[in-house]
Coordinates of C-alpha atoms and ligand atoms in Angstrom, one line a residue:
M370 CA 8.6 31.2 -48.9
N371 CA 7.3 34.7 -49.0
K372 CA 7.5 37.1 -46.1
A373 CA 3.9 36.8 -45.0
K374 CA 4.3 33.0 -44.8
L375 CA 7.5 33.5 -42.8
I376 CA 5.7 35.7 -40.4
T377 CA 2.9 33.3 -40.0
L378 CA 5.3 30.5 -39.3
F379 CA 7.2 32.6 -36.9
L380 CA 3.9 33.4 -35.1
I381 CA 3.0 29.7 -34.9
V382 CA 6.4 28.7 -33.5
F383 CA 6.3 31.7 -31.1
S384 CA 2.9 30.9 -29.8
M385 CA 3.9 27.2 -29.4
T386 CA 6.7 28.2 -27.2
L387 CA 4.5 30.6 -25.2
F388 CA 1.7 28.0 -24.7
A389 CA 3.6 24.8 -24.6
Q390 CA 1.3 22.3 -22.9
R391 CA 2.1 21.0 -19.5
T392 CA 2.7 17.2 -19.4
K393 CA -0.6 15.4 -19.0
L394 CA -0.3 12.2 -17.1
R395 CA -2.6 9.2 -17.0
P396 CA -2.7 6.3 -14.6
G397 CA -1.1 3.1 -16.0
R398 CA -2.6 -0.4 -16.4
N399 CA -4.7 -1.3 -13.4
I400 CA -6.9 -4.3 -12.6
Y401 CA -8.4 -2.5 -9.6
S402 CA -11.2 0.0 -9.7
P403 CA -10.7 3.5 -8.3
Q404 CA -13.1 2.6 -5.5
Q405 CA -10.8 -0.4 -4.7
D406 CA -7.9 2.1 -4.4
V407 CA -10.0 3.9 -1.7
D408 CA -11.0 0.7 0.1
L409 CA -7.5 -0.8 0.0
G410 CA -5.9 2.5 1.2
R411 CA -8.3 2.7 4.1
E412 CA -7.6 -0.9 5.1
V413 CA -3.8 -0.4 4.9
A414 CA -4.1 2.9 6.7
K415 CA -5.8 1.2 9.6
D416 CA -2.8 -1.1 9.8
A417 CA -0.3 1.7 9.4
E418 CA -1.8 3.8 12.1
R419 CA -1.7 0.9 14.5
Q420 CA 2.0 0.7 14.0
L421 CA 3.0 4.3 13.6
E422 CA 2.7 7.0 16.2
L423 CA 0.8 10.0 14.8
I424 CA 1.5 13.6 16.0
N425 CA -1.2 14.8 18.2
N426 CA -0.8 18.6 18.1
G427 CA -3.8 20.7 17.1
N428 CA -1.8 23.5 15.4
A429 CA 0.4 21.2 13.4
N430 CA -2.5 18.9 12.4
T431 CA -4.7 21.9 11.3
Y432 CA -1.7 23.3 9.3
I433 CA -0.9 20.1 7.5
S434 CA -4.6 19.5 6.6
A435 CA -5.1 23.0 5.4
L436 CA -1.9 22.9 3.3
G437 CA -2.9 19.5 1.9
Q438 CA -6.4 20.6 1.0
R439 CA -4.9 23.6 -0.9
L440 CA -2.8 21.3 -2.9
A441 CA -5.8 18.9 -3.4
S442 CA -7.7 21.8 -4.9
K443 CA -5.1 21.9 -7.7
V444 CA -4.0 18.4 -8.5
P445 CA -5.9 16.8 -11.4
N446 CA -7.8 14.4 -9.2
E447 CA -10.2 12.9 -11.8
N448 CA -11.3 10.0 -9.6
K449 CA -12.0 12.5 -6.7
F450 CA -9.9 10.5 -4.3
P451 CA -10.6 11.8 -0.8
F452 CA -7.3 13.1 0.4
Y453 CA -6.3 13.4 4.1
F454 CA -3.1 14.3 5.7
K455 CA -1.4 13.2 8.9
I456 CA 2.0 13.7 10.6
V457 CA 3.9 10.7 11.8
N458 CA 6.0 11.1 14.9
D459 CA 9.2 9.8 13.2
R460 CA 12.3 11.8 12.7
S461 CA 13.4 10.1 9.5
I462 CA 12.9 12.2 6.5
N463 CA 10.0 10.5 4.8
A464 CA 6.5 10.9 3.5
F465 CA 4.2 8.3 1.9
A466 CA 0.8 8.0 0.4
L467 CA -1.6 5.1 0.3
P468 CA -3.9 4.3 -2.6
G469 CA -7.1 6.4 -2.6
G470 CA -5.9 9.4 -0.6
P471 CA -4.2 8.9 2.8
V472 CA -1.0 11.0 2.9
Y473 CA 1.5 10.7 5.8
V474 CA 4.3 13.2 6.3
H475 CA 7.0 12.3 8.8
R476 CA 7.9 14.9 11.4
G477 CA 11.5 14.6 10.1
A478 CA 10.4 15.8 6.7
I479 CA 9.0 19.0 8.2
E480 CA 12.1 19.4 10.3
A481 CA 14.3 19.0 7.3
A482 CA 12.4 21.3 4.9
D483 CA 13.7 24.9 4.7
N484 CA 10.4 26.4 3.8
E485 CA 6.7 25.7 3.0
A486 CA 7.3 25.4 -0.7
Q487 CA 9.6 22.4 -0.1
L488 CA 7.1 20.7 2.2
A489 CA 4.3 21.4 -0.3
G490 CA 6.4 19.9 -3.1
V491 CA 6.9 16.7 -1.1
M492 CA 3.2 16.5 -0.4
G493 CA 2.3 17.3 -4.0
H494 CA 4.7 14.5 -5.1
E495 CA 2.9 12.0 -2.8
M496 CA -0.4 13.1 -4.1
G497 CA 0.9 12.5 -7.6
H498 CA 1.4 8.8 -6.6
V499 CA -2.3 8.7 -5.5
I500 CA -4.0 10.3 -8.5
L501 CA -1.8 8.3 -10.9
R502 CA -2.7 5.2 -8.9
H503 CA 1.0 4.0 -8.7
G504 CA 0.3 1.7 -5.7
T505 CA -2.3 -0.4 -7.4
N506 CA -0.5 -0.2 -10.7
Q507 CA 2.5 -1.8 -8.9
A508 CA 0.1 -4.4 -7.3
T509 CA -1.3 -5.1 -10.8
K510 CA 2.2 -5.8 -12.0
A511 CA 2.8 -8.1 -9.0
Q512 CA -0.5 -9.9 -9.6
V513 CA 0.4 -10.6 -13.2
G514 CA 3.6 -12.2 -12.0
Q515 CA 1.9 -14.1 -9.2
G516 CA -1.4 -15.1 -10.7
V517 CA -4.5 -14.0 -8.9
V518 CA -4.9 -15.4 -5.4
G519 CA -7.9 -13.5 -4.1
I520 CA -7.0 -10.1 -5.5
L521 CA -7.3 -7.8 -2.5
G522 CA -6.5 -10.5 0.0
A523 CA -3.2 -11.1 -1.6
V524 CA -2.4 -7.4 -1.8
L525 CA -3.3 -7.0 1.9
G526 CA -0.8 -9.8 2.6
N527 CA -3.1 -11.9 4.7
G528 CA -1.0 -14.8 5.6
A529 CA -0.1 -17.7 3.5
A530 CA -1.8 -16.5 0.4
G531 CA 0.1 -13.2 0.2
Q532 CA 3.5 -12.3 1.1
I533 CA 3.3 -9.9 -1.8
A534 CA 2.6 -6.8 0.2
A535 CA 3.9 -7.7 3.6
V536 CA 2.0 -4.8 5.1
G537 CA 3.7 -4.0 8.4
G538 CA 6.9 -5.0 10.0
G539 CA 9.0 -2.9 7.7
F540 CA 5.6 -1.9 6.3
L541 CA 7.1 1.0 4.3
A542 CA 10.1 -1.0 3.0
N543 CA 8.1 -4.0 2.0
S544 CA 4.7 -3.0 0.7
V545 CA 4.3 -3.5 -3.0
L546 CA 1.9 -0.5 -2.8
L547 CA 4.8 1.8 -2.0
K548 CA 7.5 0.3 -4.2
Y549 CA 7.5 2.8 -7.1
S550 CA 9.4 2.6 -10.3
R551 CA 11.7 5.4 -11.4
D552 CA 9.2 6.3 -14.1
A553 CA 6.5 6.6 -11.4
E554 CA 8.9 8.8 -9.5
S555 CA 9.3 11.1 -12.5
E556 CA 5.6 11.3 -13.0
A557 CA 5.0 12.1 -9.3
D558 CA 7.7 14.8 -9.6
L559 CA 5.8 16.4 -12.5
I560 CA 2.6 16.5 -10.6
G561 CA 4.4 18.0 -7.5
T562 CA 6.0 20.6 -9.7
Q563 CA 2.7 21.5 -11.5
V564 CA 0.8 21.9 -8.3
L565 CA 3.6 24.1 -6.8
Y566 CA 3.3 26.3 -9.9
D567 CA -0.5 26.4 -9.8
L568 CA -0.3 27.7 -6.2
S569 CA 2.3 30.3 -7.1
Y570 CA 5.0 28.6 -5.1
D571 CA 8.5 28.4 -6.5
P572 CA 8.1 25.3 -8.7
K573 CA 11.7 24.3 -8.3
A574 CA 11.3 23.8 -4.6
M575 CA 10.4 20.1 -4.7
A576 CA 13.2 18.9 -7.0
E577 CA 15.7 21.0 -5.1
F578 CA 14.6 19.5 -1.8
F579 CA 14.9 15.9 -3.0
D580 CA 18.2 16.7 -4.6
K581 CA 19.5 18.2 -1.4
L582 CA 18.3 15.2 0.5
A583 CA 20.0 12.8 -1.9
K584 CA 23.3 14.8 -1.6
D585 CA 23.4 15.7 2.1
H586 CA 21.8 12.9 3.8
K587 CA 23.0 9.7 2.1
G588 CA 21.8 6.9 4.3
T589 CA 20.1 6.7 7.7
K590 CA 17.4 9.3 7.9
T591 CA 16.4 9.2 4.2
E592 CA 17.0 5.6 3.6
E593 CA 13.4 4.7 3.8
F594 CA 12.3 7.5 1.5
F595 CA 14.7 6.6 -1.2
S596 CA 14.1 2.9 -0.9
N597 CA 10.5 3.5 -1.8
H598 CA 11.0 6.5 -4.0
P599 CA 14.0 5.6 -6.2
I600 CA 15.8 8.6 -7.6
P601 CA 14.8 9.1 -11.2
E602 CA 17.5 9.8 -13.7
N603 CA 18.1 13.5 -14.4
R604 CA 15.5 14.5 -11.8
V605 CA 16.3 18.2 -11.8
A606 CA 16.7 18.5 -15.5
K607 CA 13.3 16.8 -16.1
V608 CA 11.6 19.1 -13.6
N609 CA 13.2 22.2 -15.2
A610 CA 12.0 21.1 -18.6
E611 CA 8.5 20.8 -17.2
I612 CA 8.7 24.3 -15.6
K613 CA 9.5 25.7 -19.0
K614 CA 6.2 24.3 -20.3
L615 CA 4.2 25.7 -17.4
G616 CA 4.3 29.3 -18.5
P617 CA 5.7 32.5 -17.0
L618 CA 6.8 32.2 -13.5
P619 CA 5.3 34.6 -10.9
P620 CA 7.6 37.5 -10.3
T621 CA 7.9 36.8 -6.6
P622 CA 7.0 33.1 -6.1
R623 CA 5.8 32.1 -2.7
T624 CA 8.4 30.1 -0.7
D625 CA 7.4 30.3 2.9
S626 CA 4.8 31.1 5.5
P627 CA 5.0 32.0 9.2
D628 CA 2.7 29.1 9.9
F629 CA 5.2 26.6 8.4
Q630 CA 8.0 28.0 10.5
E631 CA 5.8 27.8 13.6
V632 CA 4.9 24.1 12.9
K633 CA 8.6 23.3 12.2
R634 CA 9.5 24.9 15.5
I635 CA 6.8 22.8 17.2
M636 CA 8.2 19.6 15.6
L637 CA 11.7 20.4 16.7
S638 CA 10.6 21.1 20.2
L639 CA 8.6 17.8 20.6
P640 CA 10.3 15.1 22.7
E641 CA 12.1 12.4 20.9
P642 CA 9.6 9.8 19.7
V643 CA 9.5 6.7 21.8
K644 CA 11.6 4.1 20.0
R645 CA 9.2 1.6 18.6
D646 CA 10.2 -1.7 17.1
T647 CA 8.5 -1.3 13.8
K648 CA 10.1 -4.4 12.5
A649 CA 8.0 -7.5 12.9
A650 CA 8.7 -8.3 16.5
P651 CA 9.2 -12.0 16.8
G652 CA 8.8 -13.2 20.3
N653 CA 7.4 -9.8 21.4
S654 CA 3.9 -10.4 20.1
K655 CA 1.4 -11.6 22.5
P656 CA -0.3 -14.8 21.6
P657 CA -4.0 -14.6 21.0
A658 CA -6.5 -15.8 23.7
A659 CA -7.4 -19.5 23.5
P660 CA -10.2 -20.2 21.0
S661 CA -13.6 -20.0 22.7
A662 CA -15.7 -23.1 22.8
R663 CA -18.8 -21.1 21.8
T664 CA -19.1 -20.7 18.0
I665 CA -20.7 -18.3 15.6
E666 CA -21.6 -18.6 12.0
F667 CA -19.5 -17.4 9.1
N668 CA -21.5 -17.2 5.8
S669 CA -19.9 -15.7 2.7
N670 CA -19.4 -16.6 -1.0
G671 CA -21.5 -19.7 -0.7
V672 CA -19.5 -21.1 2.3
R673 CA -21.0 -21.5 5.7
L674 CA -19.0 -22.7 8.7
R675 CA -18.9 -22.1 12.5
H676 CA -15.8 -20.6 14.2
P677 CA -15.0 -19.6 17.8
D678 CA -17.0 -16.6 18.8
N679 CA -13.8 -14.8 19.8
W680 CA -12.5 -14.9 16.2
K681 CA -13.5 -12.3 13.7
S682 CA -14.0 -12.7 10.0
S683 CA -13.2 -10.2 7.3
V684 CA -14.1 -10.6 3.7
Q685 CA -12.5 -8.9 0.7
G686 CA -14.0 -10.2 -2.6
T687 CA -13.6 -14.0 -2.5
H688 CA -10.9 -13.8 0.2
A689 CA -12.0 -14.3 3.8
T690 CA -9.8 -14.3 6.9
I691 CA -11.1 -15.7 10.1
A692 CA -8.8 -15.0 13.0
P693 CA -8.6 -14.1 16.7
D694 CA -7.6 -10.7 17.9
D695 CA -3.8 -10.6 17.9
G696 CA -3.9 -13.4 15.3
I697 CA -2.8 -11.1 12.5
I698 CA 0.7 -9.7 13.0
N699 CA 1.4 -6.6 10.9
G700 CA -1.1 -7.7 8.3
N701 CA 0.0 -11.3 8.1
L702 CA -2.0 -14.1 9.4
A703 CA -0.3 -15.9 12.2
Y704 CA -3.2 -17.7 13.8
G705 CA -6.5 -18.4 12.1
M706 CA -7.9 -19.5 8.7
I707 CA -8.3 -18.3 5.2
V708 CA -11.1 -19.2 2.9
D709 CA -10.6 -18.3 -0.8
V710 CA -11.3 -19.4 -4.3
F711 CA -8.6 -20.3 -6.8
Q712 CA -9.1 -20.5 -10.5
P713 CA -7.1 -23.3 -12.0
Q714 CA -5.7 -23.0 -15.6
G715 CA -7.4 -25.3 -18.0
A716 CA -10.1 -27.8 -17.1
G717 CA -8.5 -29.8 -14.4
D718 CA -9.5 -32.4 -11.8
L719 CA -9.2 -31.8 -8.1
D720 CA -5.7 -33.1 -7.9
Q721 CA -4.4 -31.0 -10.8
A722 CA -6.1 -27.9 -9.6
T723 CA -4.7 -28.4 -6.1
G724 CA -1.3 -28.9 -7.5
Q725 CA -1.5 -25.5 -9.2
L726 CA -2.8 -23.8 -6.1
L727 CA 0.1 -25.2 -4.0
N728 CA 2.6 -24.1 -6.6
Q729 CA 1.2 -20.6 -6.5
L730 CA 1.2 -20.4 -2.8
K731 CA 4.8 -21.4 -2.8
Q732 CA 5.7 -18.8 -5.4
G733 CA 4.3 -16.1 -3.1
N734 CA 6.0 -17.5 0.0
A735 CA 9.7 -18.1 -0.3
G736 CA 9.9 -20.2 2.9
M737 CA 7.0 -22.5 2.1
Q738 CA 7.5 -26.3 1.8
T739 CA 5.3 -29.3 1.6
T740 CA 5.6 -31.4 4.8
R741 CA 2.7 -33.8 4.0
S742 CA 1.7 -34.4 0.4
R743 CA -1.9 -34.4 -0.4
V744 CA -4.3 -37.0 0.8
Q745 CA -7.9 -37.6 0.1
T746 CA -10.5 -36.5 2.6
K747 CA -14.1 -35.2 2.5
L748 CA -15.6 -31.8 3.1
D749 CA -19.4 -31.5 3.5
G750 CA -19.6 -34.9 1.8
R751 CA -17.6 -33.9 -1.2
P752 CA -14.2 -35.3 -2.3
A753 CA -11.5 -33.0 -1.0
L754 CA -7.7 -33.0 -0.6
L755 CA -5.6 -32.1 2.4
A756 CA -2.0 -31.1 2.3
E757 CA 0.3 -29.8 5.0
L758 CA 2.9 -27.1 4.5
S759 CA 5.5 -25.4 6.5
N760 CA 6.1 -21.7 6.2
D761 CA 7.8 -18.8 8.0
S762 CA 5.5 -17.5 10.7
P763 CA 5.0 -13.8 11.1
I764 CA 5.8 -14.2 14.8
G765 CA 9.2 -15.8 13.9
G766 CA 10.0 -19.5 13.6
K767 CA 8.0 -21.8 11.5
E768 CA 4.2 -22.1 11.0
T769 CA 2.1 -25.1 9.9
D770 CA -0.4 -24.5 7.1
V771 CA -3.0 -27.1 6.5
V772 CA -4.6 -26.6 3.1
I773 CA -8.0 -28.3 2.2
T774 CA -9.3 -28.0 -1.3
V775 CA -12.6 -28.9 -2.9
L776 CA -13.6 -28.4 -6.5
R777 CA -16.8 -26.3 -6.7
S778 CA -16.9 -26.3 -10.4
S779 CA -14.4 -27.0 -13.2
N780 CA -12.9 -23.6 -12.9
E781 CA -13.4 -22.9 -9.2
L782 CA -11.3 -24.5 -6.5
L783 CA -12.4 -23.6 -3.0
Y784 CA -9.7 -23.7 -0.5
F785 CA -9.2 -23.3 3.2
V786 CA -5.8 -22.6 4.9
M787 CA -5.5 -23.3 8.6
V788 CA -2.6 -21.4 10.0
A789 CA -0.8 -21.5 13.4
P790 CA 2.8 -21.4 14.5
A791 CA 4.2 -24.9 14.4
K792 CA 4.8 -25.0 18.2
D793 CA 1.1 -24.1 18.8
F794 CA -0.6 -26.0 16.0
Q795 CA -1.6 -28.9 18.2
Q796 CA -3.6 -26.6 20.4
Y797 CA -5.5 -25.3 17.4
R798 CA -6.1 -28.6 15.7
N799 CA -9.4 -29.3 17.4
T800 CA -10.7 -25.8 16.6
F801 CA -9.7 -26.2 12.9
N802 CA -11.2 -29.7 12.7
Q803 CA -14.5 -28.5 14.2
A804 CA -14.6 -25.5 11.8
L805 CA -14.0 -27.9 8.9
D806 CA -16.7 -30.3 10.1
S807 CA -19.1 -27.5 10.2
V808 CA -18.5 -26.4 6.6
R809 CA -21.6 -26.4 4.4
L810 CA -21.2 -25.6 0.7
R811 CA -23.9 -24.1 -1.5
Ligands
LIG689 ZN1 7.7 9.1 -4.9

């Protein structure tokens, strides 16, 4: 090799080290559309905000939103997820994000952060989970394992069909949407680090904060965070490797702001949050009002029926839930009914398809057992099967689930699940029977 070639080679290698590319991350496999991320996140956020107490302090809320929007201006948000940011009045050190944009920071995380860069790093990490769609990617994996039972319905954990997500009662600990893998954690770390760099913060702040939490606070206050965000292997080393790729560091990276210290002071001066029982509160939940004798029509996906006018229906794709207020406990149906469609494998008859459905329901519900094997009945004049199951009720104790199936076509099994706690089922039997009698199929 002559000298000129050597110099050229040197220049190539040199420029490669100078302009090493930052890691570009792409969302993994996902059966949901980005719009479904947004819809699902909104739905779960409603549930979350019913259970969590949010901080209601103008300065703090303005601050967290402004910081969040600055971060949002830099994350590679190709799907244009609408981010918003709220503070939860909870002193455990945690933060979480829901699909499609809602980001929640616990008061405890602000109190524990030394400076704004650390807080920004935590938020950037959460936003990484959003843009990389880790929540619905996890749900996709869960679906593949479970088969598809009314896609969104199952993820939302509405009663018998879906214990997959168990939104609520240990909402954070149980939701499949928040159970990230170690790889997902590493990816979110890289996004958090990149966005810190892009805003001229010290890019090491995020990894250092997580590392400090893992070392100092084992247990209690950080338990929730690390149960949902498992610590990736070699976290700090991986982040440092990424920082090398990002380019020259600013000579005086930003670490803090007076606004952060002011908000931290506000958080520390707030009264202790009122202890809430965020675990499903068996026995504490108030039973729904008795079903009204007046009925209104439900009409969706080719199914019409009449239900008490003090019950409300909500439809997600093929999955419909019809329930009284207070009938859904932490996202799980305790009183009411589900209408959904199941797609049996292979061309089956009603009995085979029903068998497959019941197996699948049992797979998703560990406590579910058949208490009355299927018998023939009629629904809107068509041959139908009825089975009775027992399952764990979201209010504690056992529930009775009556499942009625009717074959709408060779690959479409329409099913109804009537749900009430076993002790109350008798009171609801009439209501369920009237609803079934009123069913008209297209
Ligand atoms: Zn995470």
